[in-house]
mmCIF file of C-alpha atoms in Angstrom:
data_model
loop_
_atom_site.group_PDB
_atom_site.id
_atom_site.type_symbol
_atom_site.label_atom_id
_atom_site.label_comp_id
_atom_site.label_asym_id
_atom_site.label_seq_id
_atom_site.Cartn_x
_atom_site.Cartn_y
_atom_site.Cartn_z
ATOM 1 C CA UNK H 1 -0.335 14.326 -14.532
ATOM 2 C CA UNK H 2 2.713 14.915 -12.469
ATOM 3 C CA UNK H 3 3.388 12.818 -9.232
ATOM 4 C CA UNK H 4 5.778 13.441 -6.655
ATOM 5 C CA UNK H 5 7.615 10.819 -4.787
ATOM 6 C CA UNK H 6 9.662 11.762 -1.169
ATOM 7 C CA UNK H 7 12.247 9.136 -0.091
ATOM 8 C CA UNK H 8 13.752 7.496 -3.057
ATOM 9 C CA UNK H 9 15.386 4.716 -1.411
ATOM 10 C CA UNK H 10 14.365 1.282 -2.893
ATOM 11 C CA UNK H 11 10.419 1.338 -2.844
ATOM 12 C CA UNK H 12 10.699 5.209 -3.959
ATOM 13 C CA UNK H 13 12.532 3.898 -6.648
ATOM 14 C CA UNK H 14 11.429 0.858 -7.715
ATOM 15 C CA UNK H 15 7.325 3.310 -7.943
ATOM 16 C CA UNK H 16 9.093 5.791 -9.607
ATOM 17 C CA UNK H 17 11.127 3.095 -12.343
ATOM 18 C CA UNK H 18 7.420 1.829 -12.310
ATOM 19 C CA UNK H 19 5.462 4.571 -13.162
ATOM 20 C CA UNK H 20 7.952 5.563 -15.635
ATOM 21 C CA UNK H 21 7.595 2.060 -17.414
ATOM 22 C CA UNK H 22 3.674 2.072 -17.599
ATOM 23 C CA UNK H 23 3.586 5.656 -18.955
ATOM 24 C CA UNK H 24 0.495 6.725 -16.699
ATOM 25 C CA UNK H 25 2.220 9.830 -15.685
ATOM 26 C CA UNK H 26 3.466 12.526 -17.676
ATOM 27 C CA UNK H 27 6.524 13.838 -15.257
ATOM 28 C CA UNK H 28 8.205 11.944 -11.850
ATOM 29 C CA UNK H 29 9.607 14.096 -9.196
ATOM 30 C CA UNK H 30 11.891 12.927 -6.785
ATOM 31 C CA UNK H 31 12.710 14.259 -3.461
ATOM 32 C CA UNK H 32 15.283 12.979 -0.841
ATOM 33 C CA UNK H 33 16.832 13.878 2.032
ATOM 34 C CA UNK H 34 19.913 12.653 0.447
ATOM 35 C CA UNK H 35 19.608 14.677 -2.769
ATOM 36 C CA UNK H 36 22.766 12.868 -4.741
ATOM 37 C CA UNK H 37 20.428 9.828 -3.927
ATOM 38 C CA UNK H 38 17.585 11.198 -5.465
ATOM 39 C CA UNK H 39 19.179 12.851 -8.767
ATOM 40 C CA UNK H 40 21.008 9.248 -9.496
ATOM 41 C CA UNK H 41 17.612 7.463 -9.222
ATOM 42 C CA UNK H 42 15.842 9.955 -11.240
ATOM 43 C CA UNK H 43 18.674 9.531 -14.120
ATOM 44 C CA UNK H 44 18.948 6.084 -13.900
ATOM 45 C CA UNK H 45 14.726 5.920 -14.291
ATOM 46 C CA UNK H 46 15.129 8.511 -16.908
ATOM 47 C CA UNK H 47 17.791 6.343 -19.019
ATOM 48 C CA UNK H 48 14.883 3.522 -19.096
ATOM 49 C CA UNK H 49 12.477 5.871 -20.450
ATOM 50 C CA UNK H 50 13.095 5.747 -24.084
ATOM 51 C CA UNK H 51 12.346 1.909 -24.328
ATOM 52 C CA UNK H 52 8.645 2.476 -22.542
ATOM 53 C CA UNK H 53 7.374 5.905 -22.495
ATOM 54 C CA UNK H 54 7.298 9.729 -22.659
ATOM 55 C CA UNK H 55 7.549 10.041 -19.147
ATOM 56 C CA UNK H 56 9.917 12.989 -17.694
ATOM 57 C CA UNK H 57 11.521 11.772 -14.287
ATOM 58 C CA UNK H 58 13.483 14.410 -12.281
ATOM 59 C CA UNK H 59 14.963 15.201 -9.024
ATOM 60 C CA UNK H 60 14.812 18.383 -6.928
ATOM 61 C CA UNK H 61 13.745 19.978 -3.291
ATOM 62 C CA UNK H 62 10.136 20.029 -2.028
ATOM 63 C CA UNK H 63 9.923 23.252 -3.844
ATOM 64 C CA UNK H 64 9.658 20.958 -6.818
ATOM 65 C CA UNK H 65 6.408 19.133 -5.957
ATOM 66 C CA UNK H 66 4.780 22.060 -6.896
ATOM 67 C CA UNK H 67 1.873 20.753 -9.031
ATOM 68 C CA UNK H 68 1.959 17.505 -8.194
ATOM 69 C CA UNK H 69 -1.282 15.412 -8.571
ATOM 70 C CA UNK H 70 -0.041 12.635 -6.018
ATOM 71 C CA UNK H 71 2.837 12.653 -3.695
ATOM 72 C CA UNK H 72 3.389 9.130 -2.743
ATOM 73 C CA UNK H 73 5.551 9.236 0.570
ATOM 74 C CA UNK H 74 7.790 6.316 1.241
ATOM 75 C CA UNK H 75 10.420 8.175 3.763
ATOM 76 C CA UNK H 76 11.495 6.729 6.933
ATOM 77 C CA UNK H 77 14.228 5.817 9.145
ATOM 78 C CA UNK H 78 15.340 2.328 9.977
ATOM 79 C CA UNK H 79 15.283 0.399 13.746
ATOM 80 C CA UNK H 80 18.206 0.923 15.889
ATOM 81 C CA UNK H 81 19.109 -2.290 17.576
ATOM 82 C CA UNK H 82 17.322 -2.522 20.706
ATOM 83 C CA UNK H 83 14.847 0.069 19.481
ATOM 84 C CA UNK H 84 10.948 -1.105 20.483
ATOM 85 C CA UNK H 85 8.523 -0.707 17.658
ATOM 86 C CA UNK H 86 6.695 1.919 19.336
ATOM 87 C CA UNK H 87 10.066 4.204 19.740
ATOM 88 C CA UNK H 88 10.733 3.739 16.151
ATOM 89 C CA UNK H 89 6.968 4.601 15.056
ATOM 90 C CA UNK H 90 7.408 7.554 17.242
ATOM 91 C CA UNK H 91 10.753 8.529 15.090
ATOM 92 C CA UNK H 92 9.263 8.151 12.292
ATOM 93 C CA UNK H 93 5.926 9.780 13.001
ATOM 94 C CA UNK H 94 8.410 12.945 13.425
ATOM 95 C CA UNK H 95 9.811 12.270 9.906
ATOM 96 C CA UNK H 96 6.180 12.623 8.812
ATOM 97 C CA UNK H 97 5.521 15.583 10.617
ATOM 98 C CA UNK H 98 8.924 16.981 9.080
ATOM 99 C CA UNK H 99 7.760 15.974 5.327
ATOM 100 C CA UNK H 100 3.842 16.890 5.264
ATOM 101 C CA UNK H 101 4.432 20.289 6.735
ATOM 102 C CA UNK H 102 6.952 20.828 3.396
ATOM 103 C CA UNK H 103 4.860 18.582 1.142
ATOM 104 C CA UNK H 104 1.161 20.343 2.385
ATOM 105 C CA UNK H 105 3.331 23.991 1.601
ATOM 106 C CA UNK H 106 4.167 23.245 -2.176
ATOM 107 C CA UNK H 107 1.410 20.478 -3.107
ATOM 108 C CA UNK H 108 -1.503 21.615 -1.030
ATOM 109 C CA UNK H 109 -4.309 19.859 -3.252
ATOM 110 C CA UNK H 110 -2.143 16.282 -3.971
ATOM 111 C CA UNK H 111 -3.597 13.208 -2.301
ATOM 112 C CA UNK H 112 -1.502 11.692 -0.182
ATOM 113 C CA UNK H 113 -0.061 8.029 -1.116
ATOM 114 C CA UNK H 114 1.432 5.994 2.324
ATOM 115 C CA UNK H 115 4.047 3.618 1.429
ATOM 116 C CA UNK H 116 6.352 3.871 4.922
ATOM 117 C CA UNK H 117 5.179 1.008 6.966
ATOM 118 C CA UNK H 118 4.090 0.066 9.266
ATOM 119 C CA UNK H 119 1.910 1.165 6.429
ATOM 120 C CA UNK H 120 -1.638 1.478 8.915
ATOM 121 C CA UNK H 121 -0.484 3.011 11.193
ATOM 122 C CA UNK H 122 1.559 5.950 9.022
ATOM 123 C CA UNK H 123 -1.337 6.752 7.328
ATOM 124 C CA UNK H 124 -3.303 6.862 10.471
ATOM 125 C CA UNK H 125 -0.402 9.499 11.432
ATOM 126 C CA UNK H 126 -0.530 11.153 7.616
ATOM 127 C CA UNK H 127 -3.937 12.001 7.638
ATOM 128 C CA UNK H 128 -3.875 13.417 11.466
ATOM 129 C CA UNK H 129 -1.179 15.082 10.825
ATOM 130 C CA UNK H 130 -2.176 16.576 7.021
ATOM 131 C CA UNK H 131 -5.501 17.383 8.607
ATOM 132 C CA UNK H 132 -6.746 16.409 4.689
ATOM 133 C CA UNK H 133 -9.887 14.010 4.483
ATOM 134 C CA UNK H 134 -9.543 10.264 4.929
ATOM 135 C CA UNK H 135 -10.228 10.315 1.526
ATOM 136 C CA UNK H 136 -7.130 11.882 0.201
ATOM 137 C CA UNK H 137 -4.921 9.941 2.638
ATOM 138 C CA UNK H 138 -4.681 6.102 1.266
ATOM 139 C CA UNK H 139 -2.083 3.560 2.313
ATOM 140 C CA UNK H 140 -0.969 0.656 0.194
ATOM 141 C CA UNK H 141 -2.083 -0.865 3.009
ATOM 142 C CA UNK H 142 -2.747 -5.103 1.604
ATOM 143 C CA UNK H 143 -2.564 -4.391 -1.783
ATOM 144 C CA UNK H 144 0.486 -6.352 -1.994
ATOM 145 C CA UNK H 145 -0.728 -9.189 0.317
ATOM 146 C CA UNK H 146 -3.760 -9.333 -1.599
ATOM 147 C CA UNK H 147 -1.300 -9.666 -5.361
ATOM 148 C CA UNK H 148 0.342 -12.275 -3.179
ATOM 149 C CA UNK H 149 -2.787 -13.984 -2.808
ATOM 150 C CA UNK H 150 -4.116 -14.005 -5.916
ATOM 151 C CA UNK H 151 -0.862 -15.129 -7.111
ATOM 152 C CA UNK H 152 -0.743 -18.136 -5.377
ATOM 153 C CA UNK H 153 -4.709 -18.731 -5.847
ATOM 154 C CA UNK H 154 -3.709 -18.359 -9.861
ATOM 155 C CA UNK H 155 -0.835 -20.986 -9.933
ATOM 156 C CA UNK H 156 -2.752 -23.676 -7.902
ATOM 157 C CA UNK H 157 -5.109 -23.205 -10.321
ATOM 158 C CA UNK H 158 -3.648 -22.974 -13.660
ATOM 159 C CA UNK H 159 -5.118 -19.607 -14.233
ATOM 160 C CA UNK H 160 -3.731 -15.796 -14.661
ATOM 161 C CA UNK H 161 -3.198 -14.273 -11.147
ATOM 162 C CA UNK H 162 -5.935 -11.715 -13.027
ATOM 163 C CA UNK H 163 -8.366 -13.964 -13.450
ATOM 164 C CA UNK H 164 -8.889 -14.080 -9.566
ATOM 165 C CA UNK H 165 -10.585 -11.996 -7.621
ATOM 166 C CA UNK H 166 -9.536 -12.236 -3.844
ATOM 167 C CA UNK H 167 -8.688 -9.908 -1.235
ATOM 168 C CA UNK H 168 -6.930 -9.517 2.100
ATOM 169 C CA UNK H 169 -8.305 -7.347 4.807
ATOM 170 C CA UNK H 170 -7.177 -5.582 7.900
ATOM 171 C CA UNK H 171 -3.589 -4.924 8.631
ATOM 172 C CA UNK H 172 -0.603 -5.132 6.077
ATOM 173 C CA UNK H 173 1.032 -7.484 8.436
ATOM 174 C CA UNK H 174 0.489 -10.786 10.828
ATOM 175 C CA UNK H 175 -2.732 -9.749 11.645
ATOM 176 C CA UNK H 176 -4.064 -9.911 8.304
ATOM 177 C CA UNK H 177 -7.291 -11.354 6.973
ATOM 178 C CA UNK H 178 -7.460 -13.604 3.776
ATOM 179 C CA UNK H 179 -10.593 -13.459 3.038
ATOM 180 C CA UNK H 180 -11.101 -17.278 1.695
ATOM 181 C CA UNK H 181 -15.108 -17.119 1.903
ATOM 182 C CA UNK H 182 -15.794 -14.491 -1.450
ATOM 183 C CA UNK H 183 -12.701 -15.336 -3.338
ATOM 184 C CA UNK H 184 -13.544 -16.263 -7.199
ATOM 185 C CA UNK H 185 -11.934 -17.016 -10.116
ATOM 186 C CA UNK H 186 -13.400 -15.862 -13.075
ATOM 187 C CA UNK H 187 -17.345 -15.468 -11.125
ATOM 188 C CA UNK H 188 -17.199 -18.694 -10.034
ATOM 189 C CA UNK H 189 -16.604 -19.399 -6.002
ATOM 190 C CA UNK H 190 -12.930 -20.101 -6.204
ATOM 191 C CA UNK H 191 -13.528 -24.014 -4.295
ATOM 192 C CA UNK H 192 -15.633 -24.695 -7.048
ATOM 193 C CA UNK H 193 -13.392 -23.786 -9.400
ATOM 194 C CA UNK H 194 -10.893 -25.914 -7.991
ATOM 195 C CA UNK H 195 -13.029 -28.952 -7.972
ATOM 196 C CA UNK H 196 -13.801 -28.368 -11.873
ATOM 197 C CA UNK H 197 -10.113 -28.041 -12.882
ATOM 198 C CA UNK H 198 -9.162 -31.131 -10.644
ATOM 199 C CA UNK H 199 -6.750 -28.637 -8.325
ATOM 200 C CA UNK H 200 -9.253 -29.164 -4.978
ATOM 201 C CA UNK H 201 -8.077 -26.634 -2.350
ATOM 202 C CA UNK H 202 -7.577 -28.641 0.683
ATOM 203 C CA UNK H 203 -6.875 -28.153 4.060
ATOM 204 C CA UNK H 204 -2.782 -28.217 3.707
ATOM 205 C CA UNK H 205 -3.449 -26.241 0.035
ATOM 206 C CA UNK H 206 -5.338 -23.475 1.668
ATOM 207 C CA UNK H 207 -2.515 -23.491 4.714
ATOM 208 C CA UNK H 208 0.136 -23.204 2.344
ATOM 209 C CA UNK H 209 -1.018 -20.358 0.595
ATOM 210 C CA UNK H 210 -2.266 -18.990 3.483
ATOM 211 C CA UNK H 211 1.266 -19.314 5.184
ATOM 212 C CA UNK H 212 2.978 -18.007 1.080
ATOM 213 C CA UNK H 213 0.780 -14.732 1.406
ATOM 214 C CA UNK H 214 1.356 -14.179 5.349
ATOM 215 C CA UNK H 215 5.100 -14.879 5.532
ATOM 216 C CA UNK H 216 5.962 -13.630 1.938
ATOM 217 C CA UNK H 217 7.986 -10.711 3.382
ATOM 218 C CA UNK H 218 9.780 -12.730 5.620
ATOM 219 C CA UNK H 219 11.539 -15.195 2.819
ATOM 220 C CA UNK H 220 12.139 -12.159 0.529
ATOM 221 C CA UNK H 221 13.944 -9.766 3.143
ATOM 222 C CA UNK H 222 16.088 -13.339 4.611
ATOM 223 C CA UNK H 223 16.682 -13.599 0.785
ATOM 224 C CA UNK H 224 17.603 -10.125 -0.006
ATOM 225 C CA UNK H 225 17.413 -7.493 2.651
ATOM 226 C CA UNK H 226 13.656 -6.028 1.765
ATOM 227 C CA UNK H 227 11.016 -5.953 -0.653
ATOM 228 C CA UNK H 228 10.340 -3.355 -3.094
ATOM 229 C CA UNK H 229 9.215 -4.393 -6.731
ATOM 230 C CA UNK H 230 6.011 -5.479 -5.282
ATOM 231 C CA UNK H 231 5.148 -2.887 -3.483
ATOM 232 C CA UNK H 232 6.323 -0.327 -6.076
ATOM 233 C CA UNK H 233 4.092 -1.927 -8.295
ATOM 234 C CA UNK H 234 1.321 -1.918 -6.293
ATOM 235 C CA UNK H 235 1.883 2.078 -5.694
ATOM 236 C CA UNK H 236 1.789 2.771 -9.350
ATOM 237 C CA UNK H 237 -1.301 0.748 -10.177
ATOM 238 C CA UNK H 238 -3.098 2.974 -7.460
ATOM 239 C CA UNK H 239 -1.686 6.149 -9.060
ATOM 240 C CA UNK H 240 -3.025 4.695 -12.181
ATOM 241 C CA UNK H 241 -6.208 4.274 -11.112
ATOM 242 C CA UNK H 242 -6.175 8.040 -9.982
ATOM 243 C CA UNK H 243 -4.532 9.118 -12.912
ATOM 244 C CA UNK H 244 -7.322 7.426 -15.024
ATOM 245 C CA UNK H 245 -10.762 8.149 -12.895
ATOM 246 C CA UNK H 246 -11.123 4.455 -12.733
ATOM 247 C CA UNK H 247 -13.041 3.952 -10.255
ATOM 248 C CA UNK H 248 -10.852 0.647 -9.252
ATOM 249 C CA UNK H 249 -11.900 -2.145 -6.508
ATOM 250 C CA UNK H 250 -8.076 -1.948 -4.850
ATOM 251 C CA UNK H 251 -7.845 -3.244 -1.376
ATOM 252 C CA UNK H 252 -5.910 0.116 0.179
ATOM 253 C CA UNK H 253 -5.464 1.798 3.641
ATOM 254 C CA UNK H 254 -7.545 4.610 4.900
ATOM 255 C CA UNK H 255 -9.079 6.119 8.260
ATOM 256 C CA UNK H 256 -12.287 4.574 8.701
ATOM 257 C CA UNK H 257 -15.281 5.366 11.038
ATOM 258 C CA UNK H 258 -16.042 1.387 11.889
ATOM 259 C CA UNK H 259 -14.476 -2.047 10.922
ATOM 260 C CA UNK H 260 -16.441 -4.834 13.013
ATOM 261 C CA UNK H 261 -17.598 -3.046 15.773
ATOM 262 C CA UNK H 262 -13.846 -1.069 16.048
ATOM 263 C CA UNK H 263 -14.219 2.573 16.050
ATOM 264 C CA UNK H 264 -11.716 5.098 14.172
ATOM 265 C CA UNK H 265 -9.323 2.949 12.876
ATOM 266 C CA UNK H 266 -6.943 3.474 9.574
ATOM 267 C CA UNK H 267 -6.937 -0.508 7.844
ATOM 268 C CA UNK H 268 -7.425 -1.784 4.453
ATOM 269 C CA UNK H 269 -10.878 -3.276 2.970
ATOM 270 C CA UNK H 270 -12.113 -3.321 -0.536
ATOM 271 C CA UNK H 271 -12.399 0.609 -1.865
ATOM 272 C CA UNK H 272 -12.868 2.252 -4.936
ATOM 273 C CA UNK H 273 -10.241 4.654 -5.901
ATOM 274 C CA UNK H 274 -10.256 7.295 -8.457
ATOM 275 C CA UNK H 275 -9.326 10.987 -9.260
ATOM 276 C CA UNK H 276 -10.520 12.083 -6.168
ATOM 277 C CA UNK H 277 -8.682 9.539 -3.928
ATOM 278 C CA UNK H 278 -11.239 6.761 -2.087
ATOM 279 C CA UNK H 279 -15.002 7.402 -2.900
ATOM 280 C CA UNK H 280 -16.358 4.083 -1.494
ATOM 281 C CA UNK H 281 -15.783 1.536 1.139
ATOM 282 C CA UNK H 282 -16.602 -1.883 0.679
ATOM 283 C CA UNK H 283 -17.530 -4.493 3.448
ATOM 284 C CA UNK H 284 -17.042 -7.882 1.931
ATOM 285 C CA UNK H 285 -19.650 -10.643 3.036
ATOM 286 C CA UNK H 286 -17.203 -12.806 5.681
ATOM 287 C CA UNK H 287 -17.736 -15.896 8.104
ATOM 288 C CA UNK H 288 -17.866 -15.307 11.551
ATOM 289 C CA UNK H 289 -14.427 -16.494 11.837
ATOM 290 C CA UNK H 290 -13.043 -14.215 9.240
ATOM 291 C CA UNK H 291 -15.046 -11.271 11.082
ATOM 292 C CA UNK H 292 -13.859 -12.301 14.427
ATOM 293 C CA UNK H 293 -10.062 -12.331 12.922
ATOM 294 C CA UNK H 294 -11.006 -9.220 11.023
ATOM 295 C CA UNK H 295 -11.966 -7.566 14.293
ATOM 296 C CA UNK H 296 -8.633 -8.697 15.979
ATOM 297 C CA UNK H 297 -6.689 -6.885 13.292
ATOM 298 C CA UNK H 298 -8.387 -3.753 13.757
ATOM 299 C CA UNK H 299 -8.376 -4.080 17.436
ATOM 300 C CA UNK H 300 -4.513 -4.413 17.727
ATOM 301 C CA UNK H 301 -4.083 -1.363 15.033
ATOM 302 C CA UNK H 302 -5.908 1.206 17.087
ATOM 303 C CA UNK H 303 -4.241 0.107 20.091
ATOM 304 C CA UNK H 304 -0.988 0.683 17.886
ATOM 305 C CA UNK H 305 -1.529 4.033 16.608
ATOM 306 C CA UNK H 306 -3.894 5.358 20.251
ATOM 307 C CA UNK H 307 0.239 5.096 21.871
ATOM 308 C CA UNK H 308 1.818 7.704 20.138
ATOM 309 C CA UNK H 309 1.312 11.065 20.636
ATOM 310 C CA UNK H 310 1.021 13.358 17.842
#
């Protein structure tokens, strides 16, 4: 399967060097405005090959997506300084119009991957734009919040970060949901399974890793300018699941007709991804708190995206 990735800046990158580790794909095609940008990442992905896979990574013009499966789009510009969010959105929304109508002319049939953030709201903007069904327009959306969570879950409790099963909801941002009341590790209700391994989650556990998931960004960009291995990760375990038909439980991004009384508003929630893009939506069984704060989220992203005009 071929994938296509446009803006190869460091989360381009770091999905592409991922992809090209794991082996899922058969060929990587880069695209960048700044085409000397893309050609070094492709070769310096392509030099890693040999110790992982078979995967062929290259870089070329839009021309080159022809074919491709997925084309995950992580393009953008950054914030000018006084620059409101909303002006920048706007900017970028133009990017996006720029870079679907090439995209849609030479990889009509590839589902759509949203990495640019504000993640919700782009893909809100993707799939108007692309005109393609929700379906084939998915957003990382919390993907990575939710790895964050179950990180953190994992080393409180002595157990692989795979071993528990825990998502956050809503927006990929401070809005966010964890979703505390159907978390598990193993199939066991994960405050059980802290009382039976002597690692209780208490009041100041729970607000620390509530306060490791929510502000992970934060640390990480005053540590090093921005994230990106996460997140590129995260993009190549959903092309994975495509890839492979799985028929995954990812928590991802997509245009959806109702979130807690909301109407018509692009968020992530537990869906199951596979060849086709999303098949399923998933409405997780929450308190009334964590549907109240799950209705705030969705609240504040369709006021968001209802401001700019496509």
């Amino acid at each position: 399967m071929k994938v296509g990735i446009v803006g190869t800046g460091m989360v381009g990158s770091a999905a592409g060097f991922a992809l090209a580790l794991n082996g899922t794909v058969s060929r990587i095609q880069l695209v960048d405005i700044n085409p000397d940008l893309a050609l070094a990442q492709a070769q310096d992905i392509a030099h890693a090959v040999p110790f992982a896979s078979a995967s062929v990574v290259e870089a070329g013009g839009y021309d080159s997506l022809r074919g491709s499966k997925v084309v995950i789009l992580s393009a953008g510009v950054s914030q000018k300084p006084g620059e409101t969010r909303l002006e920048l959105l706007s900017r970028n929304a133009e990017v996006f119009r720029h870079v679907l109508g090439q995209v849609q002319r030479y990889a009509p049939d590839a589902i759509l991957l949203v990495a640019s953030n504000p993640v919700d709201v782009m893909t809100h903007v993707a799939q108007r734009l692309s005109d393609l069904p929700p379906e084939r327009v998915i957003g990382s959306g919390t993907i990575l919040d939710t790895a964050r969570f179950r990180s953190l879950l994992g080393a409180h409790l002595g157990i692989s970060p795979r071993s528990v099963h825990a998502y956050v909801l809503g927006e990929h941002g401070d809005s966010e949901v964890l979703a505390w009341s159907n978390a598990r590790a193993g199939s066991v209700p994960v405050l059980s399974f802290a009382a039976q391994v002597g690692a209780p989650i208490t009041q100041d556990v729970r607000a620390r890793i509530d306060d490791g998931v929510r502000n992970a960004a934060y640390t990480i960009i005053n540590g090093k300018g921005a994230t990106w291995y996460g997140i590129g990760a995260g993009l190549a375990r959903i092309v994975q699941a495509i890839a492979r038909d799985e028929q995954a439980v990812m928590s991802v991004s997509m245009h959806t007709k109702e979130v807690c009384g909301v109407n018509g508003v692009t968020l992530s929630l537990p869906r199951i991804v596979g060849a086709c893009g999303i098949s399923a939506t998933l409405m997780p069984d929450l308190t009334d708190q964590e549907t109240a704060a799950l209705r705030a989220s969705a609240s504040l992203l369709k006021a968001t995206a209802a401001e700019l005009t496509l």
